[in-house]
PDB file of C-alpha atoms and ligand atoms in Angstrom:
ATOM      1  CA  MET A  68       8.036  24.500   1.946  1.00 91.00           C
ATOM      2  CA  PRO A  69       5.077  24.217   4.186  1.00 92.00           C
ATOM      3  CA  LEU A  70       2.430  22.081   2.735  1.00 92.00           C
ATOM      4  CA  GLU A  71      -0.201  24.774   2.890  1.00 93.00           C
ATOM      5  CA  GLU A  72       1.835  26.849   0.501  1.00 95.00           C
ATOM      6  CA  CYS A  73       2.211  24.096  -2.264  1.00 95.00           C
ATOM      7  CA  ARG A  74       0.329  24.794  -5.443  1.00 95.00           C
ATOM      8  CA  ILE A  75      -0.381  22.899  -8.617  1.00 95.00           C
ATOM      9  CA  PRO A  76      -2.017  24.413 -11.727  1.00 97.00           C
ATOM     10  CA  VAL A  77      -5.611  23.606 -12.078  1.00 97.00           C
ATOM     11  CA  THR A  78      -4.939  22.598 -15.680  1.00 97.00           C
ATOM     12  CA  ASP A  79      -2.875  19.571 -14.562  1.00 98.00           C
ATOM     13  CA  LEU A  80      -4.411  16.272 -15.867  1.00 98.00           C
ATOM     14  CA  ALA A  81      -4.190  14.895 -12.207  1.00 97.00           C
ATOM     15  CA  ILE A  82      -6.978  17.423 -11.458  1.00 97.00           C
ATOM     16  CA  LEU A  83      -8.904  17.324 -14.724  1.00 97.00           C
ATOM     17  CA  ARG A  84      -8.758  13.668 -15.440  1.00 96.00           C
ATOM     18  CA  GLY A  85      -7.391  11.887 -12.485  1.00 96.00           C
ATOM     19  CA  ILE A  86      -4.076  11.042 -14.101  1.00 98.00           C
ATOM     20  CA  GLY A  87      -1.462  10.454 -11.585  1.00 98.00           C
ATOM     21  CA  VAL A  88       0.608   7.927  -9.668  1.00 98.00           C
ATOM     22  CA  PHE A  89       2.361   7.977  -6.321  1.00 98.00           C
ATOM     23  CA  ASP A  90       4.087   6.016  -3.720  1.00 98.00           C
ATOM     24  CA  SER A  91       3.955   6.020   0.037  1.00 98.00           C
ATOM     25  CA  ILE A  92       7.238   5.438   1.868  1.00 98.00           C
ATOM     26  CA  ARG A  93       7.754   5.124   5.696  1.00 98.00           C
ATOM     27  CA  SER A  94      10.471   6.482   7.688  1.00 97.00           C
ATOM     28  CA  TYR A  95      11.504   5.333  11.183  1.00 97.00           C
ATOM     29  CA  GLY A  96      12.824   8.438  12.538  1.00 94.00           C
ATOM     30  CA  LYS A  97      15.223   9.675   9.871  1.00 95.00           C
ATOM     31  CA  ASN A  98      15.689   6.172   8.520  1.00 97.00           C
ATOM     32  CA  ILE A  99      13.867   5.562   5.272  1.00 98.00           C
ATOM     33  CA  PHE A 100      12.434   2.167   4.830  1.00 98.00           C
ATOM     34  CA  ALA A 101      12.925   0.328   1.509  1.00 98.00           C
ATOM     35  CA  LEU A 102      13.432   3.460  -0.468  1.00 98.00           C
ATOM     36  CA  ASN A 103      14.860   1.831  -3.607  1.00 98.00           C
ATOM     37  CA  GLU A 104      12.065  -0.708  -3.741  1.00 98.00           C
ATOM     38  CA  HIS A 105       9.462   2.027  -3.562  1.00 98.00           C
ATOM     39  CA  LEU A 106      11.138   4.229  -6.262  1.00 98.00           C
ATOM     40  CA  GLU A 107      11.412   1.210  -8.563  1.00 98.00           C
ATOM     41  CA  ARG A 108       7.679   0.626  -7.987  1.00 98.00           C
ATOM     42  CA  LEU A 109       6.785   4.261  -8.711  1.00 98.00           C
ATOM     43  CA  LYS A 110       8.729   4.089 -11.950  1.00 98.00           C
ATOM     44  CA  GLU A 111       6.645   1.011 -12.868  1.00 98.00           C
ATOM     45  CA  SER A 112       3.323   2.720 -11.853  1.00 98.00           C
ATOM     46  CA  ALA A 113       4.238   5.689 -14.042  1.00 98.00           C
ATOM     47  CA  LYS A 114       5.214   3.500 -17.037  1.00 98.00           C
ATOM     48  CA  LYS A 115       1.859   1.470 -16.715  1.00 97.00           C
ATOM     49  CA  CYS A 116      -0.011   4.796 -16.958  1.00 98.00           C
ATOM     50  CA  GLY A 117       1.871   6.245 -19.948  1.00 98.00           C
ATOM     51  CA  ILE A 118       3.547   8.889 -17.749  1.00 98.00           C
ATOM     52  CA  GLU A 119       6.995   9.636 -19.020  1.00 98.00           C
ATOM     53  CA  ALA A 120       8.769  10.084 -15.730  1.00 98.00           C
ATOM     54  CA  ASP A 121      12.457   9.123 -16.378  1.00 98.00           C
ATOM     55  CA  SER A 122      13.875  12.605 -15.522  1.00 97.00           C
ATOM     56  CA  ILE A 123      11.718  12.988 -12.572  1.00 98.00           C
ATOM     57  CA  MET A 124      12.915   9.587 -11.277  1.00 98.00           C
ATOM     58  CA  LYS A 125      16.452  10.804 -11.451  1.00 98.00           C
ATOM     59  CA  GLU A 126      15.821  13.767  -9.160  1.00 98.00           C
ATOM     60  CA  LEU A 127      13.700  11.955  -6.492  1.00 98.00           C
ATOM     61  CA  PRO A 128      16.312  10.116  -4.492  1.00 98.00           C
ATOM     62  CA  ALA A 129      18.178  13.293  -3.616  1.00 97.00           C
ATOM     63  CA  ILE A 130      14.997  15.218  -2.941  1.00 97.00           C
ATOM     64  CA  ILE A 131      13.644  12.541  -0.611  1.00 98.00           C
ATOM     65  CA  LYS A 132      16.905  12.304   1.381  1.00 96.00           C
ATOM     66  CA  LYS A 133      17.127  16.076   1.714  1.00 96.00           C
ATOM     67  CA  GLY A 134      13.417  16.257   2.632  1.00 96.00           C
ATOM     68  CA  VAL A 135      13.619  13.837   5.607  1.00 96.00           C
ATOM     69  CA  ASN A 136      16.541  15.836   7.006  1.00 95.00           C
ATOM     70  CA  HIS A 137      14.971  19.189   6.408  1.00 94.00           C
ATOM     71  CA  GLU A 138      14.315  21.501   9.387  1.00 92.00           C
ATOM     72  CA  LEU A 139      10.658  21.827   8.539  1.00 90.00           C
ATOM     73  CA  ALA A 140      10.257  17.865   8.483  1.00 91.00           C
ATOM     74  CA  PRO A 141       8.497  16.458  11.501  1.00 89.00           C
ATOM     75  CA  ASN A 142      10.773  14.977  14.065  1.00 91.00           C
ATOM     76  CA  LYS A 143       8.737  11.806  14.047  1.00 94.00           C
ATOM     77  CA  ASP A 144       8.298   8.741  11.875  1.00 96.00           C
ATOM     78  CA  MET A 145       7.275  10.060   8.697  1.00 97.00           C
ATOM     79  CA  VAL A 146       5.329   9.216   5.519  1.00 98.00           C
ATOM     80  CA  ILE A 147       7.005  10.414   2.380  1.00 98.00           C
ATOM     81  CA  LYS A 148       4.709  10.537  -0.776  1.00 98.00           C
ATOM     82  CA  PRO A 149       6.231  11.290  -4.049  1.00 98.00           C
ATOM     83  CA  TYR A 150       3.482  12.077  -6.606  1.00 98.00           C
ATOM     84  CA  ILE A 151       3.860  12.229 -10.371  1.00 98.00           C
ATOM     85  CA  THR A 152       0.982  14.045 -12.127  1.00 98.00           C
ATOM     86  CA  GLY A 153      -0.127  13.710 -15.668  1.00 98.00           C
ATOM     87  CA  GLY A 154       0.943  17.296 -16.400  1.00 98.00           C
ATOM     88  CA  GLU A 155      -0.750  19.358 -19.040  1.00 97.00           C
ATOM     89  CA  ILE A 156      -0.216  17.275 -22.285  1.00 97.00           C
ATOM     90  CA  ASN A 157      -2.223  14.246 -23.245  1.00 97.00           C
ATOM     91  CA  ASP A 158      -0.727  12.775 -26.434  1.00 97.00           C
ATOM     92  CA  HIS A 159      -2.953   9.736 -27.081  1.00 95.00           C
ATOM     93  CA  GLY A 160      -2.535   8.312 -23.726  1.00 94.00           C
ATOM     94  CA  HIS A 161       1.018   9.392 -23.306  1.00 97.00           C
ATOM     95  CA  PHE A 162       1.849  12.068 -20.764  1.00 98.00           C
ATOM     96  CA  PRO A 163       5.183  13.526 -21.967  1.00 98.00           C
ATOM     97  CA  LYS A 164       5.404  16.491 -19.516  1.00 98.00           C
ATOM     98  CA  PRO A 165       4.560  15.299 -16.168  1.00 98.00           C
ATOM     99  CA  ASP A 166       4.826  17.352 -13.037  1.00 98.00           C
ATOM    100  CA  PHE A 167       5.896  16.120  -9.545  1.00 98.00           C
ATOM    101  CA  PHE A 168       5.784  16.971  -5.839  1.00 98.00           C
ATOM    102  CA  VAL A 169       6.789  15.146  -2.620  1.00 98.00           C
ATOM    103  CA  ILE A 170       4.856  15.329   0.572  1.00 97.00           C
ATOM    104  CA  PHE A 171       6.653  14.806   3.951  1.00 97.00           C
ATOM    105  CA  GLU A 172       4.320  14.415   6.905  1.00 95.00           C
ATOM    106  CA  GLU A 173       4.100  12.653  10.167  1.00 96.00           C
ATOM    107  CA  ALA A 174       3.072   8.956   9.718  1.00 96.00           C
ATOM    108  CA  HIS A 175      -0.263   8.277  11.321  1.00 92.00           C
ATOM    109  CA  VAL A 176       0.659   4.888  12.657  1.00 90.00           C
ATOM    110  CA  LEU A 177      -2.076   2.557  14.111  1.00 90.00           C
ATOM    111  CA  SER A 178      -2.944   2.660  17.822  1.00 89.00           C
ATOM    112  CA  PRO A 179      -2.197  -0.425  20.026  1.00 90.00           C
ATOM    113  CA  GLU A 180      -5.851  -0.539  20.400  1.00 88.00           C
ATOM    114  CA  GLU A 181      -6.441  -0.844  16.619  1.00 88.00           C
ATOM    115  CA  LEU A 182      -3.679  -3.613  16.463  1.00 90.00           C
ATOM    116  CA  ASN A 183      -5.227  -5.467  19.292  1.00 92.00           C
ATOM    117  CA  ASN A 184      -8.916  -5.304  18.141  1.00 95.00           C
ATOM    118  CA  GLY A 185      -8.231  -5.857  14.464  1.00 97.00           C
ATOM    119  CA  VAL A 186     -10.475  -4.404  11.774  1.00 96.00           C
ATOM    120  CA  ALA A 187     -13.336  -5.578   9.480  1.00 97.00           C
ATOM    121  CA  LEU A 188     -13.163  -5.216   5.751  1.00 98.00           C
ATOM    122  CA  ARG A 189     -16.184  -4.509   3.350  1.00 98.00           C
ATOM    123  CA  PRO A 190     -16.332  -6.767   0.259  1.00 98.00           C
ATOM    124  CA  VAL A 191     -16.670  -5.045  -3.084  1.00 97.00           C
ATOM    125  CA  TYR A 192     -17.279  -7.324  -6.045  1.00 97.00           C
ATOM    126  CA  MET A 193     -15.056  -5.723  -8.639  1.00 96.00           C
ATOM    127  CA  GLN A 194     -11.437  -5.488  -9.907  1.00 95.00           C
ATOM    128  CA  ARG A 195      -9.337  -2.545  -9.076  1.00 96.00           C
ATOM    129  CA  PRO A 196      -8.550  -1.123 -12.561  1.00 95.00           C
ATOM    130  CA  PHE A 197      -4.811  -1.246 -13.671  1.00 96.00           C
ATOM    131  CA  PRO A 198      -3.883  -3.212 -10.563  1.00 97.00           C
ATOM    132  CA  GLU A 199      -0.127  -2.945 -11.203  1.00 96.00           C
ATOM    133  CA  ALA A 200      -0.171   0.825 -10.833  1.00 98.00           C
ATOM    134  CA  LYS A 201      -0.380   2.765  -7.634  1.00 98.00           C
ATOM    135  CA  SER A 202      -2.779   5.323  -9.116  1.00 97.00           C
ATOM    136  CA  THR A 203      -3.935   8.413  -7.243  1.00 97.00           C
ATOM    137  CA  ASN A 204      -7.533   7.322  -8.246  1.00 95.00           C
ATOM    138  CA  TYR A 205      -9.202   5.514  -5.351  1.00 95.00           C
ATOM    139  CA  LEU A 206     -12.826   5.933  -6.288  1.00 95.00           C
ATOM    140  CA  THR A 207     -13.308   2.046  -6.609  1.00 95.00           C
ATOM    141  CA  GLY A 208     -12.243   1.732  -2.976  1.00 95.00           C
ATOM    142  CA  TYR A 209     -13.986   4.684  -1.584  1.00 96.00           C
ATOM    143  CA  VAL A 210     -17.398   4.644  -3.245  1.00 95.00           C
ATOM    144  CA  PRO A 211     -18.356   1.153  -1.756  1.00 95.00           C
ATOM    145  CA  MET A 212     -17.458   2.623   1.719  1.00 96.00           C
ATOM    146  CA  ILE A 213     -20.565   4.812   1.637  1.00 96.00           C
ATOM    147  CA  GLY A 214     -22.676   3.343   4.268  1.00 93.00           C
ATOM    148  CA  ALA A 215     -19.949   1.203   5.736  1.00 95.00           C
ATOM    149  CA  LYS A 216     -20.005   0.082   9.378  1.00 93.00           C
ATOM    150  CA  PRO A 217     -17.678   2.091  11.743  1.00 90.00           C
ATOM    151  CA  ASN A 218     -15.096  -0.741  12.108  1.00 91.00           C
ATOM    152  CA  GLU A 219     -14.976  -1.542   8.359  1.00 96.00           C
ATOM    153  CA  PHE A 220     -11.476  -0.153   7.643  1.00 96.00           C
ATOM    154  CA  GLU A 221     -11.130  -0.637   3.898  1.00 97.00           C
ATOM    155  CA  ALA A 222     -12.849  -2.233   0.941  1.00 98.00           C
ATOM    156  CA  LEU A 223     -11.854  -5.724  -0.026  1.00 98.00           C
ATOM    157  CA  TYR A 224     -11.750  -6.401  -3.784  1.00 98.00           C
ATOM    158  CA  ILE A 225     -13.305  -9.807  -4.824  1.00 98.00           C
ATOM    159  CA  VAL A 226     -13.299 -10.854  -8.530  1.00 97.00           C
ATOM    160  CA  ASN A 227     -15.239 -14.000  -9.517  1.00 97.00           C
ATOM    161  CA  GLY A 228     -14.849 -15.437  -6.091  1.00 98.00           C
ATOM    162  CA  GLU A 229     -11.242 -14.533  -5.970  1.00 98.00           C
ATOM    163  CA  ILE A 230      -9.854 -12.202  -3.233  1.00 98.00           C
ATOM    164  CA  THR A 231      -7.272  -9.728  -4.544  1.00 98.00           C
ATOM    165  CA  GLU A 232      -6.406  -6.795  -2.232  1.00 98.00           C
ATOM    166  CA  SER A 233      -8.039  -4.076  -0.258  1.00 98.00           C
ATOM    167  CA  THR A 234      -8.372  -0.313  -0.804  1.00 98.00           C
ATOM    168  CA  ALA A 235      -4.618   0.444  -0.093  1.00 97.00           C
ATOM    169  CA  SER A 236      -3.300  -2.817   1.358  1.00 98.00           C
ATOM    170  CA  SER A 237      -2.273  -6.328   0.490  1.00 98.00           C
ATOM    171  CA  PHE A 238      -4.274  -9.126   1.882  1.00 98.00           C
ATOM    172  CA  PHE A 239      -3.291 -12.449   3.450  1.00 98.00           C
ATOM    173  CA  LEU A 240      -5.341 -15.483   4.454  1.00 98.00           C
ATOM    174  CA  CYS A 241      -3.984 -18.080   6.991  1.00 98.00           C
ATOM    175  CA  LYS A 242      -5.517 -21.515   6.545  1.00 97.00           C
ATOM    176  CA  GLU A 243      -4.199 -25.037   7.483  1.00 95.00           C
ATOM    177  CA  GLY A 244      -0.716 -23.745   8.339  1.00 93.00           C
ATOM    178  CA  ARG A 245      -0.244 -21.953   5.042  1.00 97.00           C
ATOM    179  CA  ILE A 246      -0.325 -18.234   4.190  1.00 98.00           C
ATOM    180  CA  ILE A 247      -2.168 -17.309   0.954  1.00 98.00           C
ATOM    181  CA  THR A 248      -1.870 -14.015  -0.883  1.00 98.00           C
ATOM    182  CA  ALA A 249      -2.782 -12.914  -4.406  1.00 98.00           C
ATOM    183  CA  PRO A 250      -0.048 -12.979  -7.166  1.00 98.00           C
ATOM    184  CA  VAL A 251       1.419  -9.796  -8.652  1.00 96.00           C
ATOM    185  CA  GLY A 252      -0.530  -8.903 -11.897  1.00 94.00           C
ATOM    186  CA  LYS A 253      -3.826  -9.313 -10.177  1.00 97.00           C
ATOM    187  CA  VAL A 254      -2.742  -6.945  -7.351  1.00 98.00           C
ATOM    188  CA  LEU A 255      -0.239  -4.129  -6.808  1.00 98.00           C
ATOM    189  CA  ARG A 256       3.364  -5.300  -6.039  1.00 98.00           C
ATOM    190  CA  GLY A 257       3.073  -4.295  -2.409  1.00 98.00           C
ATOM    191  CA  ILE A 258       6.492  -3.631  -0.961  1.00 98.00           C
ATOM    192  CA  THR A 259       5.421  -4.771   2.499  1.00 98.00           C
ATOM    193  CA  ARG A 260       3.894  -7.817   0.835  1.00 98.00           C
ATOM    194  CA  GLU A 261       7.145  -8.712  -0.993  1.00 98.00           C
ATOM    195  CA  ILE A 262       9.216  -8.276   2.271  1.00 98.00           C
ATOM    196  CA  LEU A 263       6.745 -10.366   4.254  1.00 98.00           C
ATOM    197  CA  ILE A 264       6.880 -13.193   1.772  1.00 98.00           C
ATOM    198  CA  GLN A 265      10.631 -13.233   1.903  1.00 98.00           C
ATOM    199  CA  LEU A 266      10.752 -13.149   5.638  1.00 98.00           C
ATOM    200  CA  LEU A 267       8.055 -15.890   5.984  1.00 98.00           C
ATOM    201  CA  ARG A 268       9.827 -18.281   3.467  1.00 98.00           C
ATOM    202  CA  GLU A 269      13.085 -17.581   5.442  1.00 97.00           C
ATOM    203  CA  ASN A 270      11.266 -18.747   8.507  1.00 97.00           C
ATOM    204  CA  ASN A 271       9.917 -21.842   6.953  1.00 96.00           C
ATOM    205  CA  PHE A 272       6.295 -20.768   6.551  1.00 97.00           C
ATOM    206  CA  THR A 273       4.470 -22.104   3.481  1.00 98.00           C
ATOM    207  CA  VAL A 274       3.399 -19.049   1.342  1.00 98.00           C
ATOM    208  CA  GLU A 275       1.057 -19.688  -1.591  1.00 98.00           C
ATOM    209  CA  GLU A 276       0.930 -16.947  -4.235  1.00 98.00           C
ATOM    210  CA  ARG A 277      -2.664 -17.413  -5.488  1.00 98.00           C
ATOM    211  CA  CYS A 278      -5.852 -15.577  -4.780  1.00 98.00           C
ATOM    212  CA  PRO A 279      -7.601 -16.660  -1.614  1.00 98.00           C
ATOM    213  CA  LEU A 280     -11.093 -17.688  -2.380  1.00 98.00           C
ATOM    214  CA  GLU A 281     -14.116 -16.121  -0.868  1.00 98.00           C
ATOM    215  CA  SER A 282     -15.368 -19.611  -0.189  1.00 98.00           C
ATOM    216  CA  GLU A 283     -12.365 -20.330   1.932  1.00 98.00           C
ATOM    217  CA  LEU A 284     -13.080 -17.552   4.395  1.00 98.00           C
ATOM    218  CA  SER A 285     -15.256 -19.704   6.558  1.00 97.00           C
ATOM    219  CA  GLN A 286     -12.358 -22.174   7.102  1.00 97.00           C
ATOM    220  CA  ALA A 287      -9.626 -19.494   7.668  1.00 98.00           C
ATOM    221  CA  ASP A 288      -7.812 -19.422  10.971  1.00 98.00           C
ATOM    222  CA  GLU A 289      -6.785 -15.711  10.449  1.00 98.00           C
ATOM    223  CA  ALA A 290      -6.440 -12.961   8.027  1.00 98.00           C
ATOM    224  CA  PHE A 291      -4.358  -9.734   7.944  1.00 98.00           C
ATOM    225  CA  ILE A 292      -3.513  -6.813   5.629  1.00 98.00           C
ATOM    226  CA  SER A 293      -0.163  -5.143   5.082  1.00 98.00           C
ATOM    227  CA  GLY A 294       1.031  -1.633   3.892  1.00 98.00           C
ATOM    228  CA  SER A 295       4.017   0.595   4.472  1.00 97.00           C
ATOM    229  CA  VAL A 296       2.449   2.767   7.135  1.00 96.00           C
ATOM    230  CA  LYS A 297       0.092   0.339   8.700  1.00 95.00           C
ATOM    231  CA  GLU A 298       2.659  -2.500   8.563  1.00 97.00           C
ATOM    232  CA  ILE A 299       0.532  -5.575   9.633  1.00 97.00           C
ATOM    233  CA  LEU A 300      -3.024  -5.279  10.712  1.00 97.00           C
ATOM    234  CA  PRO A 301      -5.215  -8.278  11.811  1.00 98.00           C
ATOM    235  CA  VAL A 302      -8.584  -8.683  10.056  1.00 98.00           C
ATOM    236  CA  ILE A 303     -11.330 -10.255  12.181  1.00 98.00           C
ATOM    237  CA  ARG A 304     -14.540  -9.956   9.850  1.00 98.00           C
ATOM    238  CA  ILE A 305     -15.128  -9.595   6.188  1.00 98.00           C
ATOM    239  CA  GLY A 306     -18.739  -8.554   5.358  1.00 97.00           C
ATOM    240  CA  ASP A 307     -20.815 -10.851   7.525  1.00 96.00           C
ATOM    241  CA  GLN A 308     -18.123 -13.571   7.693  1.00 98.00           C
ATOM    242  CA  THR A 309     -16.242 -13.754  10.997  1.00 98.00           C
ATOM    243  CA  ILE A 310     -12.638 -14.852  10.505  1.00 98.00           C
ATOM    244  CA  GLY A 311     -11.437 -17.561  12.869  1.00 97.00           C
ATOM    245  CA  ASN A 312     -12.573 -16.903  16.363  1.00 96.00           C
ATOM    246  CA  GLY A 313     -13.321 -13.246  15.542  1.00 96.00           C
ATOM    247  CA  HIS A 314     -10.137 -11.995  17.338  1.00 97.00           C
ATOM    248  CA  PRO A 315      -6.598 -11.231  16.163  1.00 97.00           C
ATOM    249  CA  GLY A 316      -4.564 -14.421  16.188  1.00 96.00           C
ATOM    250  CA  PRO A 317      -1.014 -15.649  16.892  1.00 97.00           C
ATOM    251  CA  VAL A 318       0.208 -15.708  13.277  1.00 97.00           C
ATOM    252  CA  ALA A 319      -0.539 -12.045  12.492  1.00 97.00           C
ATOM    253  CA  LYS A 320       1.148 -11.129  15.712  1.00 96.00           C
ATOM    254  CA  HIS A 321       4.190 -13.232  15.000  1.00 97.00           C
ATOM    255  CA  VAL A 322       4.421 -11.874  11.372  1.00 97.00           C
ATOM    256  CA  HIS A 323       4.389  -8.315  12.712  1.00 97.00           C
ATOM    257  CA  LYS A 324       7.188  -9.130  15.190  1.00 97.00           C
ATOM    258  CA  LEU A 325       9.195 -10.807  12.359  1.00 98.00           C
ATOM    259  CA  PHE A 326       8.719  -7.739  10.194  1.00 98.00           C
ATOM    260  CA  LEU A 327       9.874  -5.320  13.041  1.00 97.00           C
ATOM    261  CA  SER A 328      12.882  -7.331  14.089  1.00 98.00           C
ATOM    262  CA  ASN A 329      14.068  -7.272  10.413  1.00 98.00           C
ATOM    263  CA  LEU A 330      13.385  -3.585   9.664  1.00 97.00           C
ATOM    264  CA  LYS A 331      17.134  -2.713   9.572  1.00 97.00           C
ATOM    265  CA  ARG A 332      17.741  -4.829   6.491  1.00 98.00           C
ATOM    266  CA  TRP A 333      15.773  -2.491   4.363  1.00 98.00           C
ATOM    267  CA  MET A 334      16.845   0.913   5.848  1.00 95.00           C
TER     268      MET A 334
HETATM  269  C1  PLP B  95      -0.250   1.226  -1.361  1.00 58.15           C
HETATM  270  C2  PLP B  95      -1.038  -0.081  -1.691  1.00 58.15           C
HETATM  271  C3  PLP B  95      -0.752  -1.371  -1.188  1.00 58.15           C
HETATM  272  C4  PLP B  95       0.389  -1.571  -0.129  1.00 58.15           C
HETATM  273  O1  PLP B  95       1.591  -1.388  -0.655  1.00 58.15           O
HETATM  274  P1  PLP B  95       2.850  -1.228   0.192  1.00 58.15           P
HETATM  275  O2  PLP B  95       4.017  -0.984  -0.738  1.00 58.15           O
HETATM  276  O3  PLP B  95       3.127  -2.414   0.971  1.00 58.15           O
HETATM  277  O4  PLP B  95       2.615  -0.046   1.068  1.00 58.15           O
HETATM  278  C5  PLP B  95      -1.514  -2.502  -1.587  1.00 58.15           C
HETATM  279  N1  PLP B  95      -2.442  -2.361  -2.442  1.00 58.15           N
HETATM  280  C6  PLP B  95      -2.901  -1.075  -2.964  1.00 58.15           C
HETATM  281  C7  PLP B  95      -4.108  -1.029  -3.850  1.00 58.15           C
HETATM  282  C8  PLP B  95      -2.200   0.019  -2.615  1.00 58.15           C
HETATM  283  O5  PLP B  95      -2.614   1.183  -3.073  1.00 58.15           O
END
């Protein structure tokens, strides 16, 4: 149905208490990218949050496949967002009767200008709560953006000097020929992150799964963030710290090309 006609009861715990998880899946035309990987993560997110989603998870693959081919679906690259809400029952942190919906909309992909210019990130000195869940609650990423500069794209979480991830992206630092990214457990298991690590290792890059340190930023050659809709986006400044020469570099560009040329493997 058209999105404007979709309704959810005001008594759902997603509204009353912010209990909900979701995932964000990209399609290239009608080809869905890494569907199984995303659904597996959605299941993990629900589990981490006490949402009992087994029966919903069984329904989702067919609904998503039907949705992308529906006459109302945009005839463009899409973002498909399955949401699982807490529903109306809170049984001591268990949510036994969750509800769900799936949004299909045109993917707002980055402009060539955004890719060529790169973006800045705004440091925020805290941990994203329950990092292994893709929760609908983004307050920790949004509140620190009050007063952000126009080119500050997302908040970058830094915990005790360790860089984890940004508001809705995985973070990578390039230094001395190595590519460094935080380990799962401290960050969400980004699907793009996982695919990039695999592709980089296949292509003889050295990938270190540890948190990049804030103190390493001044020696970094490049940085970039990744996510299903944004793919790979160069980062040129973090707070007041310029990254490398302040312009997108060759590694981020190469990684993006590598990603695009391997898309079919995950369709
Ligand atoms: C969605 C998200 C990501 C990126 O994950 P992908 O699966 O690559 O889209 C990374 N970190 C956070 C906090 C996110 O919400």
